[in-house]
């Protein structure tokens, strides 16, 4: 809005002093033509992440002070907000890699943030969620819904590493955080061994007592079952944008297992190249197995097993498995939030594949 009135400069200064502002000078930043998230496309190399995670095992221990030994991913788009970027991977999601060493115990607590976990390395550790012991193996996907007591115990002989994702940035922005310690350091195990697998061992069938369950009563999705499902899907036609993929859902409701956090596992056969699309929800990818690259808004991000990368809201993206073996991409996203708010939207790239205009330097 053009105005040559000499009073305007002092007028604007007075507005700031009274914590007021003129919409006509701000509407372009407040109401953009399309999403402009602060989060940036970025890739973290597993060689770097694992090195620092393992070194943390010699420097700190999980206890009531720090609660968990985790190195989180700080998206460079948030770097100016706080020294550590306040642990945001996207505008709504936090992610990190947790380490538990043999003989260690992480204390029991609960919070109103939803959490999901994907096991990366090691055996012998287990988590306890509301009295259920859940043994963890590589490729397993675990749910820790908001408000449930949970802790971790390592009874094995090798380091355990897993990928954590929580909706911390979303709740932080809303100003609704709650956190509570369990009275004892660890909670007792009160449910029988293999409770979750016995309860949901038959796909498509739900125990009668879970028909009114809101949070996901299936605490773990074992890798062997996920891989079997993907191999069966691979006998059919792939999705043009995601290859062969399965979502982890609450078997009692059919909705996202993490309530505010969606999660999936994709299989890309050797040579498979998905078409490009974009959507309002943001996505975090962890390369469980394989090698290849993804093109995000024209920039090629080459990835290998263990790498983690992020696709911000409304960013064009496609994936290409350039390795000789199948590639498995684990992902978490905030689509459940966007869908509940009526904000989700998706578009296909007009020409199918993007021209590559740059290479990620990492």
Coordinates of C-alpha atoms in Angstrom, one line a residue:
X1 CA 0.0 0.0 0.0
X2 CA 1.6 3.3 -1.1
X3 CA 1.2 6.3 1.0
X4 CA 3.5 9.4 1.2
X5 CA 2.0 10.7 4.4
X6 CA 5.0 12.0 6.6
X7 CA 3.1 10.8 9.7
X8 CA 3.4 7.2 8.7
X9 CA 7.0 6.6 10.1
X10 CA 6.1 7.9 13.6
X11 CA 2.7 6.2 13.4
X12 CA 4.4 2.8 12.8
X13 CA 6.9 3.5 15.6
X14 CA 4.0 4.2 18.0
X15 CA 2.2 1.0 17.0
X16 CA 5.3 -1.0 17.8
X17 CA 5.5 0.6 21.3
X18 CA 2.0 -0.5 22.0
X19 CA 2.6 -4.0 20.6
X20 CA 0.3 -3.4 17.6
X21 CA 0.9 -3.8 13.8
X22 CA -0.5 -2.7 10.4
X23 CA -1.9 -5.6 8.4
X24 CA -1.4 -3.7 5.1
X25 CA 2.4 -3.9 5.5
X26 CA 2.5 -7.5 6.7
X27 CA -0.1 -9.4 4.7
X28 CA 2.4 -10.6 2.2
X29 CA 4.4 -12.4 5.0
X30 CA 1.4 -13.6 7.0
X31 CA -0.7 -14.9 4.1
X32 CA 1.6 -16.4 1.4
X33 CA 0.3 -17.7 -2.0
X34 CA 1.6 -21.2 -1.1
X35 CA 3.3 -22.9 1.9
X36 CA 6.7 -21.4 2.9
X37 CA 7.9 -23.6 5.8
X38 CA 11.0 -22.6 7.8
X39 CA 12.2 -26.1 7.5
X40 CA 14.7 -26.8 4.7
X41 CA 15.5 -29.9 2.7
X42 CA 18.6 -31.4 4.3
X43 CA 20.4 -34.7 4.6
X44 CA 22.4 -36.1 7.5
X45 CA 25.1 -38.7 6.8
X46 CA 24.9 -41.8 9.0
X47 CA 28.7 -41.9 9.3
X48 CA 28.5 -38.5 11.1
X49 CA 25.4 -39.2 13.1
X50 CA 26.5 -42.6 14.4
X51 CA 30.0 -41.3 15.3
X52 CA 28.6 -38.6 17.6
X53 CA 25.9 -40.9 19.0
X54 CA 28.5 -43.5 20.0
X55 CA 30.8 -40.8 21.5
X56 CA 27.9 -39.6 23.6
X57 CA 28.0 -43.0 25.3
X58 CA 31.4 -42.1 26.8
X59 CA 30.3 -38.7 27.9
X60 CA 26.8 -38.9 29.5
X61 CA 24.5 -41.4 31.0
X62 CA 20.7 -41.6 30.9
X63 CA 19.3 -40.4 34.3
X64 CA 16.6 -38.3 35.9
X65 CA 18.5 -35.1 34.9
X66 CA 18.7 -35.7 31.2
X67 CA 16.3 -38.6 31.0
X68 CA 17.5 -39.9 27.6
X69 CA 20.8 -40.0 25.7
X70 CA 19.7 -38.7 22.3
X71 CA 21.4 -36.7 19.5
X72 CA 18.6 -34.9 17.7
X73 CA 18.5 -33.5 14.1
X74 CA 18.4 -29.7 14.0
X75 CA 17.0 -28.4 10.7
X76 CA 19.2 -25.5 9.5
X77 CA 16.0 -23.6 8.7
X78 CA 15.4 -23.1 12.4
X79 CA 19.0 -22.4 13.4
X80 CA 18.3 -18.7 14.2
X81 CA 15.5 -19.4 16.6
X82 CA 17.6 -20.9 19.4
X83 CA 21.2 -22.2 19.8
X84 CA 20.2 -25.8 19.0
X85 CA 17.3 -24.9 16.6
X86 CA 15.0 -26.2 19.5
X87 CA 15.2 -29.7 18.1
X88 CA 12.9 -29.2 15.2
X89 CA 13.2 -31.4 12.1
X90 CA 10.1 -29.9 10.5
X91 CA 7.5 -27.3 11.7
X92 CA 5.7 -30.0 13.6
X93 CA 8.2 -32.9 14.2
X94 CA 11.3 -33.6 16.2
X95 CA 13.6 -36.6 15.4
X96 CA 16.8 -38.0 16.9
X97 CA 18.8 -41.2 17.5
X98 CA 18.8 -42.7 20.9
X99 CA 21.6 -44.8 22.4
X100 CA 21.3 -47.4 25.2
X101 CA 24.4 -49.3 26.3
X102 CA 24.4 -52.8 27.8
X103 CA 23.3 -52.8 31.5
X104 CA 21.8 -49.3 31.3
X105 CA 18.2 -48.3 32.2
X106 CA 16.5 -45.1 31.1
X107 CA 14.0 -43.9 33.7
X108 CA 10.2 -44.2 33.4
X109 CA 8.2 -41.1 32.5
X110 CA 5.2 -39.9 30.5
X111 CA 4.3 -36.8 28.6
X112 CA 1.5 -35.5 26.3
X113 CA 3.8 -35.7 23.2
X114 CA 3.2 -38.7 21.0
X115 CA 6.3 -40.8 20.2
X116 CA 7.3 -43.4 17.6
X117 CA 10.5 -45.4 17.5
X118 CA 12.2 -47.4 14.7
X119 CA 15.0 -49.7 15.8
X120 CA 18.3 -49.3 13.9
X121 CA 21.0 -51.5 15.5
X122 CA 21.5 -54.0 18.2
X123 CA 19.6 -56.6 20.3
X124 CA 18.9 -57.3 23.9
X125 CA 17.1 -54.1 24.9
X126 CA 13.4 -53.7 25.6
X127 CA 11.0 -50.9 26.3
X128 CA 8.2 -51.0 28.9
X129 CA 5.0 -49.3 27.9
X130 CA 2.2 -49.3 30.5
X131 CA 3.5 -52.5 32.0
X132 CA 4.2 -54.3 28.8
X133 CA 7.7 -55.5 28.0
X134 CA 8.5 -55.0 24.3
X135 CA 11.7 -56.5 23.0
X136 CA 13.4 -54.5 20.3
X137 CA 15.1 -55.7 17.1
X138 CA 16.3 -53.9 14.0
X139 CA 13.5 -52.9 11.7
X140 CA 10.8 -52.9 14.5
X141 CA 8.4 -50.0 14.7
X142 CA 7.2 -49.1 18.2
X143 CA 4.4 -46.8 19.4
X144 CA 4.4 -44.8 22.6
X145 CA 1.1 -42.8 22.7
X146 CA 0.8 -39.6 24.7
X147 CA 0.2 -40.1 28.4
X148 CA 1.5 -43.6 28.8
X149 CA 4.4 -44.6 31.2
X150 CA 7.4 -45.8 29.3
X151 CA 11.1 -46.6 30.0
X152 CA 13.9 -48.6 28.5
X153 CA 16.1 -51.4 29.8
X154 CA 19.2 -53.0 28.2
X155 CA 19.8 -56.6 29.2
X156 CA 22.0 -57.5 26.1
X157 CA 25.6 -57.2 25.2
X158 CA 25.7 -54.7 22.3
X159 CA 24.8 -51.1 21.9
X160 CA 21.2 -50.4 21.0
X161 CA 20.4 -47.5 18.6
X162 CA 16.9 -46.4 17.5
X163 CA 15.3 -43.5 15.7
X164 CA 12.8 -41.4 17.7
X165 CA 10.2 -39.1 16.4
X166 CA 7.9 -36.9 18.5
X167 CA 5.4 -34.1 17.9
X168 CA 7.4 -31.8 20.2
X169 CA 7.5 -28.7 17.9
X170 CA 3.7 -28.9 17.4
X171 CA 3.0 -28.9 21.1
X172 CA 5.7 -26.4 21.8
X173 CA 4.1 -23.9 19.4
X174 CA 0.7 -24.6 20.9
X175 CA 2.1 -24.1 24.4
X176 CA 0.6 -27.2 25.8
X177 CA 3.5 -29.3 27.1
X178 CA 3.1 -31.8 30.0
X179 CA 5.8 -34.1 31.5
X180 CA 5.8 -36.3 34.6
X181 CA 8.2 -38.7 36.2
X182 CA 7.1 -42.2 37.4
X183 CA 7.4 -42.5 41.2
X184 CA 10.1 -45.2 40.8
X185 CA 13.0 -45.3 38.5
X186 CA 11.4 -48.0 36.4
X187 CA 7.8 -49.3 36.2
X188 CA 7.0 -53.0 36.9
X189 CA 6.2 -55.4 34.1
X190 CA 2.5 -56.4 34.5
X191 CA 1.5 -57.9 31.2
X192 CA 2.3 -61.4 29.9
X193 CA 5.2 -62.0 27.5
X194 CA 4.4 -61.3 23.9
X195 CA 1.1 -59.5 24.8
X196 CA 1.0 -57.3 21.7
X197 CA 1.8 -60.0 19.1
X198 CA -0.7 -62.4 20.6
X199 CA -3.4 -59.8 20.6
X200 CA -2.9 -58.7 17.0
X201 CA -1.3 -61.7 15.3
X202 CA -4.1 -61.9 12.7
X203 CA -4.2 -59.0 10.3
X204 CA -7.7 -57.4 9.8
X205 CA -9.1 -58.8 13.0
X206 CA -9.6 -56.8 16.2
X207 CA -10.1 -58.0 19.8
X208 CA -13.7 -57.0 20.9
X209 CA -12.4 -55.2 23.9
X210 CA -10.5 -52.7 21.7
X211 CA -13.5 -51.4 19.7
X212 CA -13.5 -48.2 21.8
X213 CA -9.7 -47.8 22.1
X214 CA -8.4 -44.4 21.1
X215 CA -4.6 -44.9 21.3
X216 CA -2.8 -47.7 19.4
X217 CA -3.1 -50.8 21.5
X218 CA -0.5 -52.6 19.3
X219 CA 2.8 -51.5 20.8
X220 CA 5.1 -53.0 18.2
X221 CA 5.1 -53.8 14.5
X222 CA 7.8 -56.5 13.9
X223 CA 10.1 -56.1 11.0
X224 CA 9.5 -59.6 9.7
X225 CA 5.8 -58.8 9.3
X226 CA 6.4 -55.5 7.6
X227 CA 8.9 -57.0 5.2
X228 CA 6.5 -59.9 4.3
X229 CA 3.7 -57.4 3.6
X230 CA 6.0 -55.4 1.3
X231 CA 7.2 -58.4 -0.6
X232 CA 3.5 -59.5 -1.2
X233 CA 2.8 -55.9 -2.4
X234 CA 5.8 -56.1 -4.8
X235 CA 3.9 -58.7 -6.8
X236 CA 1.3 -56.0 -7.7
X237 CA 1.5 -52.6 -9.4
X238 CA 3.5 -50.0 -7.5
X239 CA 2.2 -46.6 -6.5
X240 CA 3.6 -44.1 -9.0
X241 CA 4.9 -41.7 -6.3
X242 CA 5.8 -44.0 -3.4
X243 CA 6.7 -47.4 -4.9
X244 CA 5.5 -50.2 -2.7
X245 CA 4.6 -48.8 0.7
X246 CA 2.7 -49.8 3.9
X247 CA 1.5 -47.5 6.6
X248 CA 1.6 -48.3 10.3
X249 CA -1.9 -47.8 11.6
X250 CA -3.9 -48.2 14.8
X251 CA -5.6 -51.6 14.3
X252 CA -8.4 -50.6 16.6
X253 CA -9.3 -47.5 14.5
X254 CA -7.5 -47.8 11.1
X255 CA -6.0 -44.3 11.7
X256 CA -2.4 -43.3 12.0
X257 CA -0.7 -45.3 14.8
X258 CA 1.0 -42.2 16.2
X259 CA -2.3 -40.1 16.3
X260 CA -0.4 -36.9 15.3
X261 CA 2.5 -38.7 13.6
X262 CA 2.1 -40.9 10.5
X263 CA 4.7 -43.5 9.7
X264 CA 5.4 -45.8 6.7
X265 CA 7.9 -48.2 5.2
X266 CA 8.6 -48.1 1.4
X267 CA 10.2 -50.7 -0.8
X268 CA 11.9 -49.5 -3.9
X269 CA 13.2 -52.4 -6.1
X270 CA 16.5 -52.0 -7.8
X271 CA 16.3 -49.4 -10.5
X272 CA 12.8 -48.2 -9.5
X273 CA 12.2 -44.4 -10.0
X274 CA 9.1 -42.9 -8.5
X275 CA 7.4 -39.9 -10.2
X276 CA 7.6 -36.5 -8.5
X277 CA 4.8 -35.0 -6.4
X278 CA 4.3 -32.6 -3.5
X279 CA 1.9 -32.4 -0.6
X280 CA 1.2 -30.1 2.3
X281 CA 2.5 -32.5 5.0
X282 CA 6.2 -32.7 5.7
X283 CA 8.1 -36.0 5.7
X284 CA 11.3 -37.3 7.4
X285 CA 13.0 -40.3 5.7
X286 CA 15.5 -42.7 7.2
X287 CA 17.2 -45.1 4.8
X288 CA 17.0 -48.5 6.5
X289 CA 18.6 -50.4 3.6
X290 CA 19.8 -49.6 0.1
X291 CA 21.2 -46.7 -1.8
X292 CA 20.0 -44.2 -4.3
X293 CA 19.0 -40.6 -4.5
X294 CA 16.0 -38.3 -4.0
X295 CA 15.3 -35.1 -6.0
X296 CA 13.8 -32.4 -3.7
X297 CA 12.8 -29.2 -5.5
X298 CA 15.3 -29.9 -8.2
X299 CA 18.3 -30.8 -5.9
X300 CA 19.6 -34.3 -6.0
X301 CA 20.3 -35.8 -2.5
X302 CA 22.3 -39.0 -2.8
X303 CA 21.7 -41.4 0.1
X304 CA 23.0 -44.7 1.5
X305 CA 21.9 -47.0 4.4
X306 CA 21.6 -45.1 7.6
X307 CA 21.2 -41.6 6.1
X308 CA 18.3 -39.4 7.2
X309 CA 16.8 -36.6 5.1
X310 CA 13.8 -34.3 5.3
X311 CA 11.2 -33.2 2.7
X312 CA 9.6 -29.9 3.9
X313 CA 5.9 -29.1 3.3
X314 CA 4.9 -28.5 -0.4
X315 CA 8.3 -29.6 -1.8
X316 CA 8.5 -31.5 -5.1
X317 CA 10.2 -34.9 -4.4
X318 CA 10.9 -38.2 -6.1
X319 CA 13.1 -41.3 -5.3
X320 CA 15.4 -43.5 -7.4
X321 CA 17.0 -46.7 -6.2
X322 CA 20.3 -46.9 -8.0
X323 CA 21.7 -49.8 -6.1
X324 CA 21.7 -53.5 -6.9
X325 CA 19.5 -54.5 -3.9
X326 CA 16.1 -53.4 -2.7
X327 CA 15.9 -50.1 -0.9
X328 CA 13.8 -49.7 2.2
X329 CA 12.8 -46.1 3.3
X330 CA 11.3 -45.7 6.7
X331 CA 9.4 -42.4 7.0
X332 CA 7.4 -40.3 9.5
X333 CA 5.2 -37.4 8.6
X334 CA 2.6 -35.0 9.9
X335 CA -0.2 -35.9 7.5
X336 CA -2.6 -36.8 10.3
X337 CA -2.4 -33.2 11.6
X338 CA -3.0 -31.7 8.2
X339 CA -5.9 -34.1 7.4
X340 CA -7.6 -33.4 10.7
X341 CA -7.3 -29.6 10.1
X342 CA -8.5 -29.9 6.5
X343 CA -5.3 -28.6 5.2
X344 CA -3.9 -31.5 3.2
X345 CA -3.4 -31.1 -0.5
X346 CA -1.3 -33.0 -3.1
X347 CA -0.1 -32.3 -6.6
X348 CA 1.6 -34.4 -9.3
X349 CA 4.6 -32.9 -11.1
X350 CA 3.4 -32.1 -14.7
X351 CA 6.2 -33.8 -16.5
X352 CA 6.5 -36.8 -14.1
X353 CA 10.2 -36.2 -13.2
X354 CA 12.0 -33.0 -12.2
X355 CA 15.0 -31.6 -14.0
X356 CA 18.0 -31.8 -11.7
X357 CA 19.3 -28.3 -11.1
X358 CA 21.8 -28.9 -8.3
X359 CA 23.5 -31.5 -6.1
X360 CA 23.4 -31.7 -2.3
X361 CA 27.0 -30.9 -1.3
X362 CA 27.0 -33.2 1.8

